[in-house]
């Protein structure tokens, strides 16, 4: 039995925006990513899986217990979620917030206190534990949210854009911390950063306009869709040319050429011959971001 | 065990907020003490000139006259025994019994408490009123009889006309409302005010605050039922009222409230009454939480309802100070009934059996209101979950 089974979930917000439509996912042990640009439905999906947002249709099963049906208590015991802009009592300290959440999750007060102290050490907030959360920086709040999601030692951790807004060094630190404290738990996280997903996830679902457009292991997806480096050309003045029979992928004023037997000089010459103004050219290595662009014709961010 | 710890969650958040939030400390601890000090300075004064008098008469002779005197709070009673009981337990300062009619001759009896200055003052006011009525009767008689009375006999006629015979009877008081007892009255009234405010505020805010602060998302994703959460919230309300009550009691101690009147059995009874009142106000708050959409709107609603109720609902201000049309409402308002029952038990030594019927009715009403509140809470939670 899969750890989490998501079957045909749909969600339309009250303003009429269809956030998620007929999405089905399966998660077992490991680290999973939901990747897509803002508004693609990944946060809505995570919130539905984590028990924060009720779907209009569909089922979420956590180790056999329905997240939105009769077994919701058992299902919620098994999941910890750190949503974006995690809500805390701003006038309480970090440790008080964690103990409160621990009690909500059914821990005894002594156990909640013990877990809170351990997690505050783990996420590097020990020295700030007695400060009010209102004085925490964005990064500190994010680390507190991760601690909150782990307070009841769940099997499954859901993290919505855990490294969003962090510089590369902080992001690496956060992930090494996550990998260390989450151990062998199932982690599901969302991101619009292809590099982060490639680097840390074992399996990825690509989201576009509320639907899953592709899924698989990051390496396998890259090899399937974008096995070669890409030349990205910023141009003006007309239609970009084909190069050695290779059609470019055009997005706005950029054209992408797969450098599969095509050299960069060939691309430059083709533009020169066509008489187009070439503003800039960039060579990028195969990546999940390029896979997403190849599949959807849109950029991740 | 899990549920027991979950029940503790809202209490934990509340107690921590109490320790961390200056605003909460002010409203729960400081505000009632300030109010208690003001009330004690203004009202806990045994030398007040306003007197409460009970009247028993067969015809409406003195009702209008006494009722028109601004310094008299008049209460009509049906029998002499009730009047004496009220006098003994201090709920009136004097009583007047009027028998007979003007045609057949009137006899009056004034009851007052021996050795109690304000009671003697009340009796002397009644006596002065009776003297005035007697003089009026005499002058009418003189006008009617004037043609038949020789001019030099009018003084003699005045002496033999005695239209009202009056007896004065002293009653031994069971209790004397000295400053300590009056301060205790204010302590009880202030506890009532806090039950009113905290109960109503907590009830109205239970769903709205969680929704607006985003905490609802944390709660929804937790393995907790809405009923467990509601009970936890209700317990947190009780804790809040308890903390406030303790601070009021401490304030009362400093101001000299006479706690010797509070025996252990009375204290247990008062705690039960306090719980019933808190349940009623919390339930009422839950029902009213249907109206506001924001914390600011909820705060305005609570103030709009609680402030008038505090003064006009018979909680802070005694019934007898209220105009009759408001008094009827105040006397039927459950929390005011509970607070006045508390005072009757504590100050006037009324037994549980005398107030049992009333308590049972108010308890049933409070539970019913709370249960309606539970339904509202569950519905609002469902809506809030849908709206996230």
XYZ file of C-alpha atoms in Angstrom:
689
model
C 0.000 0.000 0.000
C 1.432 3.410 -0.941
C 2.152 5.810 1.897
C -0.065 8.454 0.331
C -2.561 8.062 -2.450
C -4.201 11.105 -3.988
C -7.081 10.320 -6.297
C -8.655 12.778 -8.713
C -8.655 15.807 -6.436
C -10.076 19.093 -7.666
C -10.356 22.469 -5.978
C -11.943 25.683 -7.177
C -11.633 28.738 -4.931
C -14.563 30.994 -4.129
C -13.278 33.600 -6.585
C -13.780 31.045 -9.339
C -10.096 30.175 -9.828
C -9.647 26.501 -10.604
C -6.539 25.751 -8.553
C -6.340 22.013 -9.057
C -8.192 19.804 -11.489
C -8.357 16.050 -11.405
C -4.918 15.478 -9.905
C -3.819 11.995 -8.880
C -0.513 11.295 -7.158
C 1.167 8.455 -5.318
C 3.899 8.799 -2.702
C 5.928 6.078 -1.042
C 9.040 6.397 1.065
C 11.538 8.978 -0.145
C 11.695 12.628 -1.061
C 9.120 13.908 -3.521
C 8.776 17.291 -5.171
C 5.857 19.113 -6.700
C 7.377 21.511 -9.190
C 5.689 24.285 -11.118
C 5.438 28.041 -11.378
C 3.399 30.160 -8.971
C -0.302 29.457 -9.412
C 0.232 26.020 -10.916
C -1.640 24.271 -8.088
C 1.205 22.743 -6.098
C 0.505 24.644 -2.856
C -3.203 23.839 -3.096
C -2.343 20.175 -3.629
C 0.029 20.117 -0.641
C -2.584 21.789 1.543
C -5.171 19.225 0.519
C -2.780 16.349 1.245
C -1.765 17.922 4.562
C -5.333 18.352 5.798
C -5.403 22.141 5.609
C -7.628 22.558 2.578
C -10.713 20.530 1.808
C -10.964 19.392 -1.819
C -14.170 19.834 -3.800
C -13.740 16.369 -5.219
C -11.410 13.411 -4.838
C -9.800 11.403 -2.085
C -6.581 11.577 -0.096
C -5.537 8.411 1.673
C -2.700 8.403 4.210
C -1.493 4.895 4.998
C -5.041 3.686 4.375
C -6.796 6.446 6.362
C -8.898 9.044 4.566
C -7.623 12.571 5.172
C -11.045 14.093 4.502
C -13.279 11.206 5.536
C -13.934 9.131 8.633
C -10.291 8.322 9.322
C -9.143 11.941 9.411
C -7.837 11.791 12.987
C -5.539 8.844 12.220
C -4.517 10.376 8.891
C -3.576 13.692 10.504
C -1.516 11.947 13.195
C 0.735 10.642 10.435
C 1.344 13.941 8.663
C 3.231 17.086 9.612
C 2.877 20.127 7.405
C 4.778 23.405 7.211
C 2.647 25.655 5.070
C 3.800 28.905 3.504
C 3.589 31.791 5.992
C 2.968 29.314 8.783
C 0.519 30.874 11.262
C 1.889 31.262 14.782
C 0.731 33.169 17.846
C 2.983 36.191 17.339
C 2.827 37.228 20.989
C 4.051 33.819 22.171
C 7.655 32.638 22.133
C 8.990 30.043 19.725
C 8.966 27.299 22.346
C 5.441 28.174 23.514
C 4.139 27.968 19.960
C 5.735 24.561 19.485
C 4.297 23.235 22.760
C 0.843 24.544 21.794
C 1.059 22.758 18.434
C 2.338 19.634 20.198
C -0.718 19.657 22.484
C -3.000 20.131 19.478
C -1.347 17.117 17.898
C -2.105 15.105 21.034
C 1.281 15.028 22.811
C 1.424 15.277 26.592
C 2.723 18.595 27.864
C 6.002 17.057 29.027
C 6.492 15.247 25.707
C 5.581 18.406 23.765
C 8.137 20.346 25.818
C 10.817 17.711 25.313
C 10.230 17.521 21.539
C 10.076 21.320 21.260
C 13.441 21.719 22.984
C 15.052 19.052 20.802
C 13.677 20.509 17.566
C 14.619 24.064 18.499
C 18.194 22.845 18.920
C 17.989 20.898 15.634
C 16.745 23.867 13.594
C 19.170 26.298 15.229
C 16.633 28.386 17.122
C 17.695 27.380 20.620
C 19.069 30.799 21.501
C 15.894 32.481 20.239
C 13.474 30.081 21.876
C 12.287 32.596 24.483
C 11.842 35.426 21.992
C 8.393 36.303 20.724
C 7.727 34.960 17.245
C 6.793 38.490 16.125
C 10.507 39.343 16.385
C 11.609 36.373 14.212
C 12.976 36.959 10.703
C 11.442 35.198 7.692
C 14.153 32.529 7.775
C 13.644 31.913 11.491
C 9.885 31.555 11.001
C 10.530 29.040 8.230
C 12.786 26.985 10.490
C 10.196 27.183 13.270
C 7.563 25.976 10.793
C 9.745 22.961 9.971
C 10.105 22.243 13.692
C 6.321 22.567 14.077
C 5.724 20.057 11.302
C 7.992 17.577 13.103
C 6.727 18.126 16.652
C 4.619 14.940 16.795
C 7.242 12.858 14.950
C 5.042 12.067 11.923
C 5.953 9.602 9.178
C 5.230 12.111 6.436
C 6.481 15.694 6.239
C 4.947 18.207 3.853
C 6.935 21.382 3.203
C 5.573 24.153 1.020
C 8.460 25.997 -0.644
C 10.782 25.421 2.328
C 13.712 27.319 0.813
C 11.776 30.067 -0.917
C 13.551 33.408 -0.691
C 16.742 31.968 0.782
C 20.137 32.600 -0.778
C 21.961 29.518 -2.163
C 24.122 29.079 0.947
C 21.151 29.263 3.317
C 19.220 26.927 1.058
C 22.007 24.333 1.196
C 22.143 24.670 4.982
C 18.399 24.285 5.291
C 18.366 21.183 3.142
C 21.242 19.527 4.930
C 19.362 20.243 8.135
C 16.144 18.807 6.704
C 17.853 15.665 5.488
C 19.482 15.230 8.863
C 16.424 15.719 11.070
C 13.857 14.067 8.807
C 15.836 10.812 8.633
C 13.887 8.175 6.757
C 10.572 10.022 6.741
C 8.663 10.625 3.544
C 9.171 14.249 2.531
C 6.968 16.010 0.020
C 7.952 19.544 -0.862
C 7.010 22.105 -3.446
C 9.339 24.358 -5.342
C 9.594 26.433 -8.468
C 13.370 26.010 -8.430
C 14.434 23.288 -10.844
C 17.907 23.049 -9.361
C 16.533 22.469 -5.839
C 14.205 19.744 -7.084
C 16.941 18.006 -9.082
C 19.336 18.199 -6.183
C 17.120 16.975 -3.383
C 14.130 15.015 -4.699
C 13.961 11.423 -5.842
C 10.710 11.834 -7.737
C 8.959 14.876 -9.132
C 5.480 15.824 -10.280
C 5.447 18.718 -12.714
C 2.437 21.011 -12.255
C 1.034 23.334 -14.862
C -2.284 25.183 -14.634
C -3.701 22.942 -11.937
C -2.775 19.669 -13.572
C 0.148 17.238 -13.486
C 1.809 17.387 -16.888
C 4.573 14.874 -16.212
C 6.121 12.832 -13.442
C 9.242 10.785 -12.871
C 12.729 10.775 -11.463
C 14.452 14.101 -12.216
C 17.391 12.541 -14.099
C 15.116 10.336 -16.128
C 12.890 13.289 -17.083
C 15.892 15.348 -18.116
C 17.259 12.546 -20.229
C 13.883 11.986 -21.818
C 13.010 15.596 -22.667
C 16.179 17.723 -22.619
C 19.169 15.441 -22.944
C 21.419 18.107 -24.495
C 22.506 21.618 -23.554
C 20.265 24.406 -24.791
C 21.213 27.624 -26.532
C 18.868 30.416 -25.491
C 18.823 33.353 -27.864
C 17.263 36.747 -27.089
C 16.411 38.322 -30.431
C 14.413 41.028 -32.233
C 13.134 41.575 -35.755
C 11.171 38.560 -36.953
C 10.740 34.805 -36.842
C 13.789 32.902 -35.502
C 15.320 30.544 -38.049
C 15.526 26.742 -38.032
C 19.107 25.551 -37.559
C 20.139 22.378 -39.362
C 16.511 21.357 -39.490
C 16.084 21.900 -35.748
C 13.032 24.027 -34.923
C 13.504 26.383 -31.991
C 11.141 26.584 -29.045
C 10.039 30.217 -29.031
C 8.856 31.883 -25.825
C 8.313 35.621 -26.207
C 11.540 37.098 -27.536
C 13.654 34.028 -26.772
C 14.353 31.007 -28.933
C 15.701 27.737 -27.545
C 17.826 25.400 -29.642
C 18.822 21.956 -28.482
C 22.543 21.627 -29.089
C 22.170 18.097 -30.350
C 24.595 18.081 -33.299
C 24.035 21.807 -33.624
C 26.855 24.138 -32.701
C 26.482 27.559 -31.187
C 28.181 29.076 -34.238
C 25.508 27.515 -36.450
C 22.851 29.288 -34.410
C 24.665 32.621 -34.578
C 25.132 32.280 -38.346
C 21.478 31.425 -38.885
C 20.433 34.618 -37.102
C 22.956 36.653 -39.047
C 21.737 35.243 -42.376
C 18.101 35.979 -41.398
C 19.135 39.556 -40.501
C 17.676 39.421 -37.005
C 19.069 41.446 -34.147
C 20.658 39.140 -31.602
C 20.641 40.651 -28.096
C 22.118 37.841 -26.081
C 22.889 34.143 -26.222
C 23.243 31.784 -23.284
C 24.113 28.107 -23.097
C 22.354 26.172 -20.347
C 22.921 22.629 -19.206
C 20.047 20.148 -19.274
C 17.822 20.732 -16.248
C 14.328 20.225 -14.886
C 13.578 23.867 -15.570
C 14.292 23.216 -19.242
C 12.151 20.072 -19.078
C 9.288 22.157 -17.763
C 9.742 24.728 -20.510
C 9.921 22.006 -23.138
C 6.669 20.461 -21.830
C 4.622 23.584 -21.221
C 6.165 26.315 -23.337
C 6.320 28.456 -20.199
C 9.076 29.303 -17.792
C 9.026 28.250 -14.148
C 9.356 31.735 -12.749
C -5.160 10.518 27.024
C -4.588 12.234 23.675
C -7.886 14.113 23.942
C -7.075 15.222 27.487
C -3.846 16.827 26.281
C -5.626 18.350 23.315
C -8.147 19.871 25.749
C -5.190 21.566 27.372
C -4.033 23.206 24.120
C -6.227 26.330 24.184
C -5.736 26.722 27.943
C -1.970 26.606 27.399
C -2.176 29.256 24.658
C -4.411 31.386 26.870
C -2.255 31.157 29.994
C 0.869 31.939 27.988
C -0.920 34.884 26.375
C -1.893 36.070 29.830
C 1.744 36.040 30.856
C 2.999 37.621 27.633
C 0.274 39.987 26.466
C -0.035 43.242 28.393
C -3.471 43.789 26.868
C -4.767 40.473 28.191
C -3.267 41.127 31.620
C -5.000 44.511 31.688
C -8.473 43.264 30.806
C -8.369 40.119 32.893
C -6.467 41.287 35.973
C -6.014 45.063 36.164
C -9.349 46.279 34.777
C -11.565 44.449 37.297
C -9.409 45.679 40.188
C -9.625 49.283 38.981
C -13.390 48.909 38.596
C -13.638 47.326 42.038
C -11.735 50.211 43.621
C -13.963 52.772 41.901
C -17.146 50.925 42.807
C -16.075 50.491 46.408
C -15.226 54.156 46.759
C -18.521 55.217 45.218
C -21.017 52.650 46.452
C -19.640 50.733 49.440
C -20.748 53.520 51.762
C -23.153 52.656 54.553
C -24.116 56.332 54.968
C -25.862 56.556 51.629
C -29.044 58.657 51.782
C -31.123 56.571 49.383
C -33.241 54.044 51.302
C -35.152 50.943 50.263
C -38.573 50.603 51.845
C -41.116 47.789 51.576
C -44.826 48.615 51.639
C -47.794 46.386 52.511
C -51.231 47.993 52.257
C -54.816 46.978 51.446
C -55.636 50.118 49.453
C -53.259 52.216 47.356
C -52.825 55.072 49.825
C -49.087 55.338 50.423
C -47.821 53.715 47.239
C -47.937 56.915 45.203
C -46.769 59.208 47.980
C -43.731 57.094 48.892
C -43.044 56.245 45.255
C -42.770 59.931 44.408
C -40.051 60.574 46.963
C -36.776 60.427 45.045
C -34.678 59.175 47.964
C -36.930 56.147 48.460
C -36.720 52.882 46.519
C -40.159 51.375 47.099
C -40.865 47.662 46.985
C -44.404 46.306 47.301
C -44.735 43.074 49.263
C -47.639 40.676 49.730
C -47.273 39.754 53.384
C -45.700 40.925 56.581
C -43.425 37.927 56.994
C -41.714 38.603 53.663
C -41.230 42.215 54.703
C -39.644 41.206 57.996
C -37.367 38.702 56.292
C -36.237 41.357 53.812
C -35.618 43.759 56.654
C -33.664 41.244 58.689
C -31.438 40.235 55.816
C -30.762 43.840 54.901
C -32.374 44.006 51.461
C -34.627 46.877 52.705
C -34.000 49.485 55.361
C -37.563 49.815 56.674
C -41.076 48.508 56.120
C -44.528 50.088 56.342
C -47.711 48.093 56.936
C -51.008 49.955 56.421
C -54.305 48.455 57.625
C -57.896 49.749 57.281
C -59.211 52.690 55.254
C -59.587 56.425 55.714
C -63.313 55.992 56.353
C -62.872 53.280 58.990
C -59.653 54.553 60.436
C -56.090 53.754 59.433
C -53.461 51.951 61.456
C -49.837 51.790 60.363
C -46.843 49.934 61.625
C -43.271 50.910 60.805
C -40.630 48.223 61.033
C -37.007 49.216 61.247
C -33.725 47.711 62.373
C -32.582 48.512 65.838
C -29.274 50.312 66.069
C -28.913 50.731 62.316
C -28.576 54.366 61.450
C -29.842 54.163 57.869
C -32.836 52.064 58.972
C -33.753 54.594 61.627
C -33.426 57.283 58.984
C -35.787 55.326 56.713
C -38.285 54.914 59.569
C -38.190 58.624 60.313
C -38.831 59.413 56.631
C -41.871 57.096 56.718
C -43.050 58.696 59.962
C -42.748 62.150 58.408
C -44.790 60.985 55.406
C -47.493 59.571 57.713
C -47.567 62.862 59.656
C -48.015 64.735 56.391
C -50.922 62.474 55.385
C -52.481 62.921 58.836
C -52.238 66.690 58.518
C -53.877 66.544 55.089
C -56.745 64.433 56.479
C -57.175 66.855 59.399
C -57.256 69.887 57.159
C -59.856 68.277 54.876
C -61.945 67.378 57.921
C -61.672 70.948 59.185
C -62.842 72.326 55.840
C -65.843 69.971 55.863
C -66.688 70.501 59.543
C -65.832 74.206 59.779
C -69.425 75.524 59.647
C -70.373 73.279 62.583
C -67.439 73.919 64.888
C -67.346 76.918 67.203
C -64.365 79.193 66.407
C -62.701 78.675 69.775
C -62.911 74.822 69.504
C -60.723 74.150 66.431
C -57.545 73.416 68.399
C -59.430 70.996 70.599
C -60.928 69.261 67.518
C -57.419 68.915 66.016
C -56.255 67.204 69.175
C -59.077 64.658 69.232
C -58.838 63.835 65.494
C -56.281 61.085 65.169
C -56.877 59.666 61.650
C -53.849 57.364 61.599
C -52.569 55.362 64.519
C -48.903 54.523 64.099
C -46.745 51.937 65.832
C -42.991 51.800 65.534
C -41.423 48.361 65.911
C -37.754 47.579 66.028
C -36.515 44.412 64.338
C -33.282 42.688 65.166
C -31.096 42.503 62.043
C -29.609 39.216 60.930
C -26.933 41.029 59.073
C -25.628 44.523 59.027
C -24.222 45.762 55.732
C -21.096 47.437 56.959
C -18.263 48.524 54.677
C -16.795 44.993 54.545
C -20.087 43.439 53.471
C -20.746 46.178 50.938
C -17.275 45.703 49.480
C -18.065 42.001 49.214
C -21.216 42.945 47.294
C -19.017 44.887 44.897
C -16.654 41.907 44.597
C -19.571 39.684 43.567
C -20.884 42.291 41.122
C -17.430 42.682 39.594
C -17.124 38.912 39.162
C -20.459 39.129 37.337
C -19.084 41.839 35.066
C -16.073 39.686 34.188
C -18.276 36.648 33.516
C -20.324 38.886 31.225
C -17.344 40.295 29.332
C -14.972 37.336 29.203
C -17.716 34.791 28.460
C -19.231 36.891 25.690
C -15.857 37.899 24.235
C -14.500 34.338 24.233
C -17.664 32.954 22.651
C -17.765 35.532 19.884
C -14.044 35.212 19.145
C -13.672 31.422 19.165
C -13.930 30.911 15.428
C -13.338 34.429 14.072
C -10.001 34.983 15.820
C -8.615 31.614 14.764
C -9.723 32.251 11.221
C -8.305 35.765 10.988
C -5.012 34.900 12.707
C -4.595 31.870 10.435
C -4.370 29.498 13.428
C -7.349 27.647 11.997
C -5.019 26.151 9.373
C -2.869 24.696 12.151
C -5.921 23.332 13.906
C -7.546 21.826 10.835
C -4.396 19.913 10.004
C -4.228 18.543 13.566
C -5.772 15.274 14.718
C -8.390 17.036 16.830
C -12.184 17.059 16.526
C -14.082 20.342 16.496
C -15.890 19.253 19.661
C -12.616 18.663 21.535
C -11.436 22.072 20.381
C -14.665 23.712 21.535
C -14.401 22.109 24.978
C -10.761 23.225 25.153
C -11.784 26.766 24.238
C -14.588 26.711 26.816
C -12.187 25.479 29.506
C -9.778 28.271 28.533
C -12.666 30.723 29.038
C -13.287 29.266 32.499
C -9.586 29.583 33.311
C -9.682 33.206 32.178
C -12.707 33.943 34.361
C -11.062 32.117 37.276
C -7.875 34.172 36.949
C -9.953 37.331 36.800
C -12.040 36.249 39.805
C -8.898 35.538 41.818
C -7.574 39.001 41.046
C -10.921 40.525 42.070
C -10.880 38.539 45.314
C -7.342 39.769 45.974
C -8.436 43.328 45.256
C -11.413 42.854 47.571
C -9.095 41.627 50.307
C -7.019 44.786 50.050
C -10.173 46.919 50.095
C -11.457 45.147 53.205
C -14.164 42.853 51.824
C -15.607 40.700 54.597
C -14.716 37.181 53.464
C -15.800 35.713 56.798
C -19.265 35.583 55.212
C -17.968 33.074 52.657
C -17.975 29.600 54.156
C -16.659 26.567 52.274
C -20.125 25.270 51.305
C -21.113 28.737 50.108
C -17.884 28.992 48.119
C -18.578 25.694 46.330
C -22.100 26.842 45.550
C -20.802 30.149 44.233
C -18.265 28.363 41.995
C -21.105 26.278 40.536
C -23.165 29.398 39.941
C -20.159 31.055 38.319
C -19.719 28.083 35.965
C -23.394 28.230 34.981
C -23.093 31.955 34.274
C -19.902 31.452 32.263
C -21.567 28.689 30.255
C -24.520 30.964 29.485
C -22.375 33.899 28.375
C -20.035 31.683 26.324
C -23.037 30.082 24.614
C -24.557 33.507 23.955
C -21.214 34.658 22.534
C -21.075 31.617 20.253
C -24.557 32.350 18.943
C -23.682 36.006 18.387
C -20.521 34.973 16.525
C -22.796 34.408 13.544
C -22.898 38.182 13.044
C -19.367 39.660 12.822
C -16.920 38.797 10.067
C -13.747 40.243 11.595
C -12.057 40.511 15.012
C -12.686 44.268 14.956
C -16.383 43.724 14.231
C -16.594 41.104 16.983
C -14.943 43.451 19.503
C -17.402 46.217 18.622
C -20.318 43.800 18.962
C -19.168 42.582 22.387
C -18.732 46.146 23.654
C -22.076 47.172 22.225
C -23.841 44.373 24.083
C -21.781 43.951 27.248
C -21.463 47.587 28.314
C -25.220 48.316 28.400
C -25.814 44.908 30.014
C -23.232 45.685 32.683
C -25.180 48.760 33.800
C -28.747 47.943 32.809
C -28.764 44.164 33.179
C -28.818 44.170 36.962
C -25.192 43.043 37.244
C -23.270 46.138 38.288
C -26.219 48.324 39.236
C -28.853 46.977 41.671
C -32.347 46.315 40.310
C -33.838 48.965 42.558
C -31.866 51.707 40.847
C -33.275 50.827 37.460
C -36.479 52.190 35.918
C -39.309 49.625 36.075
C -39.297 48.755 32.357
C -35.575 47.951 32.478
C -35.884 46.270 35.862
C -38.245 43.655 34.393
C -35.631 42.805 31.787
C -32.772 42.840 34.298
C -34.631 40.553 36.684
C -35.142 38.004 33.937
C -31.594 38.181 32.540
C -29.981 34.863 33.595
C -26.521 36.171 34.523
C -28.046 38.938 36.626
C -30.273 36.372 38.348
C -27.185 34.284 39.087
C -25.219 37.242 40.416
C -28.089 38.317 42.641
C -28.511 34.728 43.795
C -24.800 34.741 44.648
C -25.306 37.871 46.732
C -28.404 36.530 48.434
C -26.478 33.413 49.435
C -23.330 35.235 50.437
C -24.572 38.431 52.040
C -28.148 37.717 53.065
C -27.628 34.100 54.060
C -30.383 32.771 51.818
C -30.322 28.959 51.770
C -29.799 26.884 48.631
C -33.343 25.543 48.952
C -34.817 29.039 48.629
C -33.029 29.633 45.326
C -32.992 26.082 44.022
C -35.940 26.479 41.616
C -34.426 29.589 40.164
C -31.010 27.975 39.846
C -32.405 24.894 38.113
C -34.305 27.012 35.584
C -31.299 29.228 34.847
C -29.017 26.171 34.635
C -31.289 24.479 32.105
C -31.502 27.710 30.123
C -27.714 28.135 30.225
C -27.085 24.585 29.026
C -29.669 25.051 26.261
C -28.030 28.301 25.137
C -24.592 26.652 25.212
C -25.836 23.693 23.169
C -27.267 26.065 20.567
C -23.850 27.756 20.669
C -22.203 24.369 20.011
C -24.311 23.938 16.869
C -23.411 27.442 15.711
C -19.721 26.754 16.435
C -19.713 23.544 14.415
C -21.458 25.229 11.506
C -19.081 28.194 11.574
C -16.097 25.842 11.672
C -17.455 23.979 8.666
C -17.907 27.260 6.797
C -14.441 28.443 7.851
C -12.885 25.197 6.607
C -14.726 25.562 3.292
C -13.525 29.151 2.991
C -9.800 28.538 3.555
